[in-house]
Short mmCIF file of C-alpha atoms in Angstrom, two decimals:
data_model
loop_
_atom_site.label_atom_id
_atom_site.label_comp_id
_atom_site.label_asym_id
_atom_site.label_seq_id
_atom_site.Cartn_x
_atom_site.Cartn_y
_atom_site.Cartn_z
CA UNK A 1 0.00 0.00 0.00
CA UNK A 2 1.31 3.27 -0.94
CA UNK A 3 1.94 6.24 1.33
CA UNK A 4 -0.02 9.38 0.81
CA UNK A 5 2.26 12.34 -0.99
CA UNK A 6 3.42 15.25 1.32
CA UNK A 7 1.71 17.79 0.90
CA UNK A 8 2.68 21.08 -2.15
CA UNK A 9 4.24 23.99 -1.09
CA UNK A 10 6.84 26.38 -2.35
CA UNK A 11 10.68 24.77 -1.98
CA UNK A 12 12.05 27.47 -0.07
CA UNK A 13 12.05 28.49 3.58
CA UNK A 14 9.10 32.16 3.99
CA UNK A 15 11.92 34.22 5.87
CA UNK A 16 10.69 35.05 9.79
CA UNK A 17 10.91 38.97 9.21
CA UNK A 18 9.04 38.22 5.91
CA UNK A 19 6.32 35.96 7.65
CA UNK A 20 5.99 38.58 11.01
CA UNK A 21 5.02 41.18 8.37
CA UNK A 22 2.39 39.86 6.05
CA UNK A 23 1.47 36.66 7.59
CA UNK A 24 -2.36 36.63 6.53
CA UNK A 25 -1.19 37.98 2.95
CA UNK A 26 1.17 34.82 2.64
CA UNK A 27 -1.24 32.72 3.88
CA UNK A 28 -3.69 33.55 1.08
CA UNK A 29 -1.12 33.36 -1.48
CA UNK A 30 -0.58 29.40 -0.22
CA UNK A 31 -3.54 28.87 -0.46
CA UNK A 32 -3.91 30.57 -4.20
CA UNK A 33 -1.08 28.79 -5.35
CA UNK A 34 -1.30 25.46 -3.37
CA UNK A 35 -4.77 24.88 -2.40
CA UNK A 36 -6.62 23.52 0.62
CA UNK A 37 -3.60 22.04 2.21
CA UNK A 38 -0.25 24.07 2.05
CA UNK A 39 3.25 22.54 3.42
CA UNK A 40 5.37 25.73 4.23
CA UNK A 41 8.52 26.57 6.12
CA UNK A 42 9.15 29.88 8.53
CA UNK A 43 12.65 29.78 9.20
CA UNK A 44 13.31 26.07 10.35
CA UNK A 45 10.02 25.38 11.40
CA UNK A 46 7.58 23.04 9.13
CA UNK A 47 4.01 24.32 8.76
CA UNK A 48 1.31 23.06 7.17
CA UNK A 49 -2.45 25.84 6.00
CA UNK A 50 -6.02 23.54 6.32
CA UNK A 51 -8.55 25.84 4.39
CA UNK A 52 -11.21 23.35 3.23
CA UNK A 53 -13.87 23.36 4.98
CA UNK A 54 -14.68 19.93 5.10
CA UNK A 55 -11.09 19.35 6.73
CA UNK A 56 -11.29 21.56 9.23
CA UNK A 57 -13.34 20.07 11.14
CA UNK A 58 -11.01 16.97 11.11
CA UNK A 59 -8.55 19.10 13.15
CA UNK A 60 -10.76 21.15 15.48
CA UNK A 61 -13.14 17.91 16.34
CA UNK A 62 -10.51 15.47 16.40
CA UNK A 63 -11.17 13.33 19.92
CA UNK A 64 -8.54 10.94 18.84
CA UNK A 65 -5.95 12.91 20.34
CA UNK A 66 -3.94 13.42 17.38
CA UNK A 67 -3.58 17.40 18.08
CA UNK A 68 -2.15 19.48 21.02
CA UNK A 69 -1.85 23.30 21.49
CA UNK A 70 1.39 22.49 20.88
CA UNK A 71 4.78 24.72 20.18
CA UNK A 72 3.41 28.11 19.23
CA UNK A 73 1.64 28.32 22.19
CA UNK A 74 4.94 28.09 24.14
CA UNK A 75 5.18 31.90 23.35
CA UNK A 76 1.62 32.77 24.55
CA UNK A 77 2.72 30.66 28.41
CA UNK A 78 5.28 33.88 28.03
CA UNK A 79 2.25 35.67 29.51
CA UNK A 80 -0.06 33.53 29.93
CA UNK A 81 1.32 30.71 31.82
CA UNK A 82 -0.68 27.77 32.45
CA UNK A 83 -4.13 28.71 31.36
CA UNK A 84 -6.83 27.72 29.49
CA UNK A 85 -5.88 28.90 26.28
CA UNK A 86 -2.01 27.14 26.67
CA UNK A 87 -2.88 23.36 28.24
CA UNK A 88 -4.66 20.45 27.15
CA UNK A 89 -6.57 17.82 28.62
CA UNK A 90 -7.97 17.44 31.89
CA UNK A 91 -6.59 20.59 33.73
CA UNK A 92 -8.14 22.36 30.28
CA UNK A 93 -11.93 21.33 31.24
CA UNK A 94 -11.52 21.87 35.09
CA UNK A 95 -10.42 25.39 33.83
CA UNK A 96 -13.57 25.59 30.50
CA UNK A 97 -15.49 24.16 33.19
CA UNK A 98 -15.12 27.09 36.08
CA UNK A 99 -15.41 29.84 32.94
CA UNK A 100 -18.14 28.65 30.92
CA UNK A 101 -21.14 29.65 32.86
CA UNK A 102 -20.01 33.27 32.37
CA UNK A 103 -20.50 33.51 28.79
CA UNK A 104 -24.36 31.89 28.72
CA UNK A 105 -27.13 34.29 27.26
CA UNK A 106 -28.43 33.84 30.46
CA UNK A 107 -25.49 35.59 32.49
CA UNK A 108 -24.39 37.79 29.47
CA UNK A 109 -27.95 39.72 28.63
CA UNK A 110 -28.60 41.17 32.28
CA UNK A 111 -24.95 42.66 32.25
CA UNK A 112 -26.18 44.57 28.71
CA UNK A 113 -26.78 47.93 31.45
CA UNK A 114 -22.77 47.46 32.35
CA UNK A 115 -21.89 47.45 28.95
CA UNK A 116 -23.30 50.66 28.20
CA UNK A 117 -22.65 51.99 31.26
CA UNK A 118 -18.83 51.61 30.26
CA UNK A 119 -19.56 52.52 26.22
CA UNK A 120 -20.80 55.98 28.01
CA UNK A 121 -18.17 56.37 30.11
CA UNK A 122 -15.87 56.77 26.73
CA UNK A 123 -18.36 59.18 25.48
CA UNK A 124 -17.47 61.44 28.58
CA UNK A 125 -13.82 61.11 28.27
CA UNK A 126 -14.38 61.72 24.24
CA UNK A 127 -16.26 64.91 25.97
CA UNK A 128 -13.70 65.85 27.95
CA UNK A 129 -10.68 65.94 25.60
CA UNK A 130 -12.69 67.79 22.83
CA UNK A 131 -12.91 65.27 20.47
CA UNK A 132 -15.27 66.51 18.11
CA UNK A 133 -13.62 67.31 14.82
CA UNK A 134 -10.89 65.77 16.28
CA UNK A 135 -8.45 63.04 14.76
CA UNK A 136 -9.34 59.87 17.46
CA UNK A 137 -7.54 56.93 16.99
CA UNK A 138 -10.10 54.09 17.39
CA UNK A 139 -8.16 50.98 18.29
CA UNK A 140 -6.33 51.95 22.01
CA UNK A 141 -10.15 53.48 22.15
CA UNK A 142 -11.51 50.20 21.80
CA UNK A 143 -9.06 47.85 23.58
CA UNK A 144 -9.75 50.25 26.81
CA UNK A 145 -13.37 50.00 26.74
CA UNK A 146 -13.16 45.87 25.98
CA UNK A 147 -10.39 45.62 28.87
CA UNK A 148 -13.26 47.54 31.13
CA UNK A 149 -16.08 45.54 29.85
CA UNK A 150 -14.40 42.25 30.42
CA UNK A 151 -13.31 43.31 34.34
CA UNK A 152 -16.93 44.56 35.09
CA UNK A 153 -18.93 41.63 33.81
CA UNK A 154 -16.62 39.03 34.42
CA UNK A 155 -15.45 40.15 37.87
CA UNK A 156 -17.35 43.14 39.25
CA UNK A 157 -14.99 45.45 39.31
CA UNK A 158 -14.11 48.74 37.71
CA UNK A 159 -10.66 48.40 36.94
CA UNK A 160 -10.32 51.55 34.48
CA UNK A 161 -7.29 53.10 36.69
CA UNK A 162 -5.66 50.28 35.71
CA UNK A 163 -6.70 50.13 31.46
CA UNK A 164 -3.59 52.69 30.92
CA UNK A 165 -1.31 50.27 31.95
CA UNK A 166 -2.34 47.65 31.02
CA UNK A 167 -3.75 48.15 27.08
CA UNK A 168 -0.73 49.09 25.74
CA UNK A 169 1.83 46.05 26.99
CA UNK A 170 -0.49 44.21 24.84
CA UNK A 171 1.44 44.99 21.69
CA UNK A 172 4.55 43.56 23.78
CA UNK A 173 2.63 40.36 24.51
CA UNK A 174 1.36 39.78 20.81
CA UNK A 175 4.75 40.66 19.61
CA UNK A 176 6.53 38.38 21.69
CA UNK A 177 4.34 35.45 21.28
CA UNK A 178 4.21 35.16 17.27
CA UNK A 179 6.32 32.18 16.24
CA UNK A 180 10.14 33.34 15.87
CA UNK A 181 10.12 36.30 17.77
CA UNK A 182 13.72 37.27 19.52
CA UNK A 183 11.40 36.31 23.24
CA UNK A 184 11.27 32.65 22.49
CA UNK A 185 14.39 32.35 20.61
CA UNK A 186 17.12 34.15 23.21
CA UNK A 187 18.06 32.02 26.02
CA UNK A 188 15.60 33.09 29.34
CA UNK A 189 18.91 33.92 30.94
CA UNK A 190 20.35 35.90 28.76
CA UNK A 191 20.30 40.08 29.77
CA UNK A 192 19.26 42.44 27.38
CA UNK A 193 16.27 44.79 26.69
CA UNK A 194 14.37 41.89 24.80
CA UNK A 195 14.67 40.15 28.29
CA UNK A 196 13.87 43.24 30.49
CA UNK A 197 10.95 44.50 28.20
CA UNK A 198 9.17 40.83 28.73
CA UNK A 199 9.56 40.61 32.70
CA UNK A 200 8.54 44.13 32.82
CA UNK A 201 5.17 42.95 30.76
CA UNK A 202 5.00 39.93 32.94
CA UNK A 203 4.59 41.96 36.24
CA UNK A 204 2.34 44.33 34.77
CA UNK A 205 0.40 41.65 34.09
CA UNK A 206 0.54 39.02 36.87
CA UNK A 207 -0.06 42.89 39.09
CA UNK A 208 -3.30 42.67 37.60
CA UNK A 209 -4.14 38.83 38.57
CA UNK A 210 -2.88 39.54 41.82
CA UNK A 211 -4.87 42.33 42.64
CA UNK A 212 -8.34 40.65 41.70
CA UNK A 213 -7.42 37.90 44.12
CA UNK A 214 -6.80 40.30 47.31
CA UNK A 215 -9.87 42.14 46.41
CA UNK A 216 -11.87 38.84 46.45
CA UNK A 217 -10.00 37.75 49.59
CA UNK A 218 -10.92 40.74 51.65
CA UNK A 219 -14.84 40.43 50.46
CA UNK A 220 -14.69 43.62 47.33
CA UNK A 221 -15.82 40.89 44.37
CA UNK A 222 -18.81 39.74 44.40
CA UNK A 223 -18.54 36.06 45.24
CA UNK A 224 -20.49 34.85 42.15
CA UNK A 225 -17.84 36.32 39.52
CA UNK A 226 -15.29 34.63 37.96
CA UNK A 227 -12.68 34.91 40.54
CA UNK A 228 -14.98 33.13 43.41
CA UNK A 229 -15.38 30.37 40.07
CA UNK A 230 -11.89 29.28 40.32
CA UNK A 231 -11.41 29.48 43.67
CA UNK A 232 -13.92 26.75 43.59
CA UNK A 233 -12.29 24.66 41.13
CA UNK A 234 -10.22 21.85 41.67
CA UNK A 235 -7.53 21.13 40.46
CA UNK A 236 -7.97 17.52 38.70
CA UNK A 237 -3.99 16.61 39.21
CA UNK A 238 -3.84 17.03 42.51
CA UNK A 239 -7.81 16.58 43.82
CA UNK A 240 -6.85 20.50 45.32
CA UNK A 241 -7.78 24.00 44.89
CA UNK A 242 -5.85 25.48 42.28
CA UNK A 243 -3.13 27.77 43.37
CA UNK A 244 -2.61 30.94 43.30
CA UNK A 245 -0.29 31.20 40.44
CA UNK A 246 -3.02 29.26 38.45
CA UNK A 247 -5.65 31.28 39.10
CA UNK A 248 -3.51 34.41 38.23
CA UNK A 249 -2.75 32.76 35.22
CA UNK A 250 -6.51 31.72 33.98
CA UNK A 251 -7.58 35.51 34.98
CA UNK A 252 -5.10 37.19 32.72
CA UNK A 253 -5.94 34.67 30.17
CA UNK A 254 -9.73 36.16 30.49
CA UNK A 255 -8.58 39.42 30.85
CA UNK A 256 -6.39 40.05 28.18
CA UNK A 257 -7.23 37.18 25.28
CA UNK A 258 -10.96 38.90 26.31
CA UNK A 259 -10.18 42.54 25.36
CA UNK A 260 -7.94 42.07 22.88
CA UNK A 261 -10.03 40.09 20.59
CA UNK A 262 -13.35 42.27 21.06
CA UNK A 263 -11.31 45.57 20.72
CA UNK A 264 -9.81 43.92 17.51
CA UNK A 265 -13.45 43.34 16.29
CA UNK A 266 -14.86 46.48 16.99
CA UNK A 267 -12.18 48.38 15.74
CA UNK A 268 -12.39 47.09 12.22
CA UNK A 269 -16.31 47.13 12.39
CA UNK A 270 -16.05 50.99 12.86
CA UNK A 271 -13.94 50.85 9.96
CA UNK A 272 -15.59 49.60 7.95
CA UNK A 273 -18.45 52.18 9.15
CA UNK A 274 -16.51 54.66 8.44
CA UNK A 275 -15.20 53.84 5.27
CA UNK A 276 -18.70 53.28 3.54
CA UNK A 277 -21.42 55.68 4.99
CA UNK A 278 -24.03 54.65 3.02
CA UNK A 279 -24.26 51.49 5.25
CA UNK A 280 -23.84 53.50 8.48
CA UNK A 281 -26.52 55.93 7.55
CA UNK A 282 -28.89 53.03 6.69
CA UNK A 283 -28.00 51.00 10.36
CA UNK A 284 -28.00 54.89 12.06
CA UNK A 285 -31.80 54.73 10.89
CA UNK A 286 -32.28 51.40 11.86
CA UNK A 287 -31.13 52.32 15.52
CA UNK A 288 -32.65 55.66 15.53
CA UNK A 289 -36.35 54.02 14.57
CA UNK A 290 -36.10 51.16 17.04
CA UNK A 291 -34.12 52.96 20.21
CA UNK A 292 -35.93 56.34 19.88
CA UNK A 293 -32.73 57.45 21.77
CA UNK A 294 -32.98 55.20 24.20
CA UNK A 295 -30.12 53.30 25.46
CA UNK A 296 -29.94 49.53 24.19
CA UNK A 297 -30.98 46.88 25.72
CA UNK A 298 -30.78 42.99 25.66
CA UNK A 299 -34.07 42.90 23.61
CA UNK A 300 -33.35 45.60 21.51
CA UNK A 301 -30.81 43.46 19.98
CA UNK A 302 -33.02 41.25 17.85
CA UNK A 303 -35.40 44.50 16.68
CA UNK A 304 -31.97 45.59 14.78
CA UNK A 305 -31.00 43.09 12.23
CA UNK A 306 -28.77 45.06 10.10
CA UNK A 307 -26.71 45.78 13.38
CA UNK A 308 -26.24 42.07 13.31
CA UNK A 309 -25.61 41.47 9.18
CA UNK A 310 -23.01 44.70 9.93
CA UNK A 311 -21.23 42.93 12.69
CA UNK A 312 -20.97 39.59 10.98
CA UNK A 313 -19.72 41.08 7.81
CA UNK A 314 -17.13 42.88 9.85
CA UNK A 315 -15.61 39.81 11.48
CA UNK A 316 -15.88 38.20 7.83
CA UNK A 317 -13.33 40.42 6.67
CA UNK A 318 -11.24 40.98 9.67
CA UNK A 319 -11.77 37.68 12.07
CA UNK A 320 -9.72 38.96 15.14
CA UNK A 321 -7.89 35.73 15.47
CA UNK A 322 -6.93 34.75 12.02
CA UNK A 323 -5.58 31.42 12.37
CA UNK A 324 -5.81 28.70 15.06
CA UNK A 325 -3.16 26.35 15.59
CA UNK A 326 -2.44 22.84 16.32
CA UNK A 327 0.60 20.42 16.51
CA UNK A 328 0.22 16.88 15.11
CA UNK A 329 0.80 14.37 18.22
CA UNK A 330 1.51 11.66 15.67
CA UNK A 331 1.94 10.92 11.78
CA UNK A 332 -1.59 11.86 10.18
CA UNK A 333 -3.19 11.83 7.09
CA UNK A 334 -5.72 14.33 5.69
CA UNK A 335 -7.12 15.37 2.41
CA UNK A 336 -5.27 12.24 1.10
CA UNK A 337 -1.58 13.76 2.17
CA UNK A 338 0.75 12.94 5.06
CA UNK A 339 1.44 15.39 7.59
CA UNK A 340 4.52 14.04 10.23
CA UNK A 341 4.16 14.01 13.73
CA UNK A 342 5.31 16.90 16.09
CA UNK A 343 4.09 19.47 12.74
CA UNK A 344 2.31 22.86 13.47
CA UNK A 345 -0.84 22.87 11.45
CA UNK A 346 -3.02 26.51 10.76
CA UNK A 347 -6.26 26.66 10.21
CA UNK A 348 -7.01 29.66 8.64
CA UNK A 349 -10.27 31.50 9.13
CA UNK A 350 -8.91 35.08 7.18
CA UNK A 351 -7.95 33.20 4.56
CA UNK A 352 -11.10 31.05 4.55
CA UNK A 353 -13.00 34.14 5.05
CA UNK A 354 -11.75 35.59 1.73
CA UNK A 355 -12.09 32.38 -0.52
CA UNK A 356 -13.91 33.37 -3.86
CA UNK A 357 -15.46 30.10 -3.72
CA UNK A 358 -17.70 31.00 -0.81
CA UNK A 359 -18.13 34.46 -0.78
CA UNK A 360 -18.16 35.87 -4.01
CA UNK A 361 -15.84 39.33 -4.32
CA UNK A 362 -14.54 38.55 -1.24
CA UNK A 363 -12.71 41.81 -0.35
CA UNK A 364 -15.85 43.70 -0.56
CA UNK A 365 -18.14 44.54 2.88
CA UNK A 366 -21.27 43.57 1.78
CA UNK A 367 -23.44 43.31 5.08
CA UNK A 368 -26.63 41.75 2.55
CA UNK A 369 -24.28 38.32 2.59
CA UNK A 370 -25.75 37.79 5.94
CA UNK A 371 -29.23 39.28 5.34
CA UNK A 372 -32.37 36.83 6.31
CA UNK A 373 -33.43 35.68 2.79
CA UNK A 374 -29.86 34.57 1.89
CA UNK A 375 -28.77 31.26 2.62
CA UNK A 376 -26.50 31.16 5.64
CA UNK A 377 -23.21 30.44 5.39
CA UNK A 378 -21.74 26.72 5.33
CA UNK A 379 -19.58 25.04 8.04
CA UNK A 380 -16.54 26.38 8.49
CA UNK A 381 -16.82 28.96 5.91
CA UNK A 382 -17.50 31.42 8.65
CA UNK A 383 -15.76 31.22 12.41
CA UNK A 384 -14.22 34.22 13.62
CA UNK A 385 -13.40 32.44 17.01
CA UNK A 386 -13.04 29.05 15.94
CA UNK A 387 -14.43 26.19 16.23
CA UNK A 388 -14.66 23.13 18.04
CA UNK A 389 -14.83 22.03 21.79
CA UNK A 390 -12.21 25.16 21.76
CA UNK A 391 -14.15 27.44 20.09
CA UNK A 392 -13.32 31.15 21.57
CA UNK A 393 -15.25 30.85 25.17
CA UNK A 394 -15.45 34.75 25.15
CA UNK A 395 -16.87 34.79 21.93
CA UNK A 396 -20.50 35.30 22.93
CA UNK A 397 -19.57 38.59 25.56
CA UNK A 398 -17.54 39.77 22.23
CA UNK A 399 -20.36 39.34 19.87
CA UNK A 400 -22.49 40.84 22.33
CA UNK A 401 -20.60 43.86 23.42
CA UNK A 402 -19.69 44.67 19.95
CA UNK A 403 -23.25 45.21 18.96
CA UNK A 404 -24.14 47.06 21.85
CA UNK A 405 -21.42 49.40 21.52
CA UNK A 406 -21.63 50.26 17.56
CA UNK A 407 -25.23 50.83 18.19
CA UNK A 408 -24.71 53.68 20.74
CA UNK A 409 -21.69 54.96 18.78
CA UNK A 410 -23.67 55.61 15.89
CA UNK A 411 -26.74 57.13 17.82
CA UNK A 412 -24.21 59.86 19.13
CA UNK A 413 -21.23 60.06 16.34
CA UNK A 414 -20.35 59.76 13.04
CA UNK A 415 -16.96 58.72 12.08
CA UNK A 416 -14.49 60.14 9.12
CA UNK A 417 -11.59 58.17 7.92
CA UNK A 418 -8.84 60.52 8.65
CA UNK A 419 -7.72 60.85 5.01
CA UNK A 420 -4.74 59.35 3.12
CA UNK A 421 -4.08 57.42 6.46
CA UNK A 422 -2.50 53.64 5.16
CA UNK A 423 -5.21 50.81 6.08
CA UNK A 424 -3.06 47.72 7.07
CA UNK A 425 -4.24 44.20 8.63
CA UNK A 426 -1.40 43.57 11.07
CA UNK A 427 -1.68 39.50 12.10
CA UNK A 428 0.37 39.11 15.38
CA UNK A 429 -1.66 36.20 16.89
CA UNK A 430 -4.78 38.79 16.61
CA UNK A 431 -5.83 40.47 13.29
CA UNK A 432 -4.80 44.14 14.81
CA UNK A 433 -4.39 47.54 12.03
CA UNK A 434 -1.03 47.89 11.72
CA UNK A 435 -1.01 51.53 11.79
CA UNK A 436 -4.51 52.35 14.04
CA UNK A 437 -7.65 53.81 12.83
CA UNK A 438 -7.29 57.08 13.10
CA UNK A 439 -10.75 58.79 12.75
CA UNK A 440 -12.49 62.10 12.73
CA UNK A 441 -15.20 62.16 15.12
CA UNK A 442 -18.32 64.44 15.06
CA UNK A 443 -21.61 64.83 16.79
CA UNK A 444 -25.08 63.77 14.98
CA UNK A 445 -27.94 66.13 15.67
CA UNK A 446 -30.31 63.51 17.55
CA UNK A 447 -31.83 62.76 20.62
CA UNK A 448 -30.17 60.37 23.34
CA UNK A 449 -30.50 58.91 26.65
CA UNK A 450 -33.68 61.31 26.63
#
């Protein structure tokens, strides 16, 4: 019996620097020239690119054990530790176990009020620094209000003294944790400002974790939250609590894969606002007629369609994680090809996301793909956060306070592209612009929060 063929790719080795700069452009080119599996090298590291979408599933609904998280997540335990998003198997689900309940409609939809509470709280400081007719960069606009989002809801707590430190070491973090960056390849003891830059990251961070768990300890967290969760769980290797550097480690795994992924995805929806006015005018109307200036709430949500066909367009384009990976724990096979053990597989929702074969012109925002009388969208042509038992666990707060927020945005504002300013998708781990969103902002002449 013959062995399956390896699978195409191009001969030579995609340079690191190359691969850190465009690495959602090369992925589509493998895919153009190569086709639904794509054997690549970055530097001395093999790769392979699943875009079909009746492999994926293969990969992110294997229970055969053939995949771990596996080597690039080495760089996210950087900052991450030993969280949910960085270990496997058992001590995965005690930790998806503890977190789950927190991202049911049932929890999410009463905490609508919060969301807006913090949405307004932007407005002031937009307010108070004279933004109007200003030039506003968007993104460190929306990373803030996701980071305070994410502390309220999740853990009853306004932690916006602490958003300035925190947002911007998240650059650092995503930097540092993309395969063949100088953190994972220099020795840990090695001085320099590569090693300085990272431990000063790490305490900002693990200051954070640290500071949740004394507020819980001395009674300020409400003891239903997400802190008082995994105090509760145990840990299944031992039969104990977890510790406290594991619970440190699963809260800035909330904290910061939370924010950074809905501030991603409300960033480029406002972009994509911005940059086509005809469809913010019509979804402006849409709010206006529905809210009546009112402030949203959780039933409001389904009233407003095109808020949703907006939103899901948005994260068509732009998914905020483009790619999930895997390593192979053994020698596979799939789509007829071999793929060796201990190899680092992509799945690749941007590229997916922009295949010609599923969504015809593909680099257009058209938010009528998702309208009601069109057919919806097949498996795994569409997942922004995945897929899988490991499907994105914040992904229905994001969803959530992503709609909430562009609605009151655009009952108060509208947004100007600041012009000739260089639109670039920037894929560190997240699908960030490389160069911010700098926009004009200006007030509309309606009635809110009458």
């Amino acid at each position: 019996m013959t062995r399956p063929e390896i699978a195409p790719g191009p001969r030579l080795p995609i340079g690191i620097r190359r691969y850190r700069a465009d690495a959602a452009g090369i992925m589509r080119g493998l895919h153009r020239d190569y086709g639904d599996i794509a054997r690549f090298r970055v530097g001395p590291q093999l790769m392979h690119q699943i875009t079909g979408p009746a492999l994926i599933p293969q990969v992110l609904h294997d229970k055969t054990g053939a995949y771990r998280r596996g080597k690039v997540y080495g760089g996210f335990e950087l900052f991450f530790g030993k969280g949910s998003l960085t270990t496997d198997g058992e001590q995965w689900r005690t930790l998806r176990t503890a977190g789950q309940p927190f991202f049911r409609a049932g929890y999410l939809r009463p905490h609508v009020p919060t969301i807006a509470a913090v949405v307004r709280d932007m407005f002031q400081r937009w307010e108070d620094a004279g933004a109007q007719g200003e030039s506003v960069d968007i993104v460190p606009e929306m990373m803030r209000l996701a980071f305070e989002v994410v502390t309220r809801v999740l853990c009853g707590i306004d932690m916006s003294d602490r958003a300035t430190e925190v947002v911007p070491t998240i650059r650092d973090v995503l930097a540092a944790m993309f395969p063949g960056s100088p953190e994972q390849l220099l020795p840990a003891w090695l001085p320099g400002p590569v090693r300085r830059r990272v431990r000063a990251t790490q305490a900002v961070l693990d200051g954070v974790g640290s500071s949740l768990i004394t507020a819980h300890l001395e009674g300020g967290l409400p003891p239903d939250r997400l802190v008082g969760a995994l105090f509760d769980a145990i840990d299944p290797a031992t039969g104990a609590p977890l510790t406290r550097r594991q619970i440190i480690d699963e809260l800035k795994t909330y904290l910061l894969a939370g924010h950074e992924t809905t501030g991603c995805g409300l960033s480029w929806t406002l972009h994509e606002l911005a940059a086509h006015p005809e469809v913010a005018e019509r979804l402006a109307a849409d709010v206006d007629e529905v809210l009546d200036g009112r402030t949203p709430e959780a039933a409001d949500l389904a009233r407003l369609p095109y808020l949703s066909q907006v939103v899901d367009e948005a994260l068509r384009l732009h998914p905020p994680i483009p790619m999930f990976p895997r390593e192979t724990t053994r020698e596979i096979e799939i789509g007829g090809y071999r793929i060796p053990a201990a190899t680092t597989l992509f799945i690749s929702s941007h590229t997916v996301h922009h295949d010609p074969r599923h969504w015809p012109d593909p680099d257009t925002f058209d938010p009528d793909r998702f309208a009601p009388n069109h057919p919806k969208p097949l498996p795994y042509t569409y997942f922004p956060f995945g897929g899988g038992a490991r499907r994105c666990i914040g992904a229905p707060l994001a969803e959530l306070e992503i709609q909430v927020a562009v609605a009151m945005i655009l009952q108060r504002y509208r947004l100007t592209p600041h012009p000739a300013h260089p639109i670039r998708e920037q894929s560190l781990i997240s699908l960030r612009p490389r160069f911010g969103l700098p926009m004009i902002i200006t007030r509309r002449q309606t009635r809110v929060d009458r």
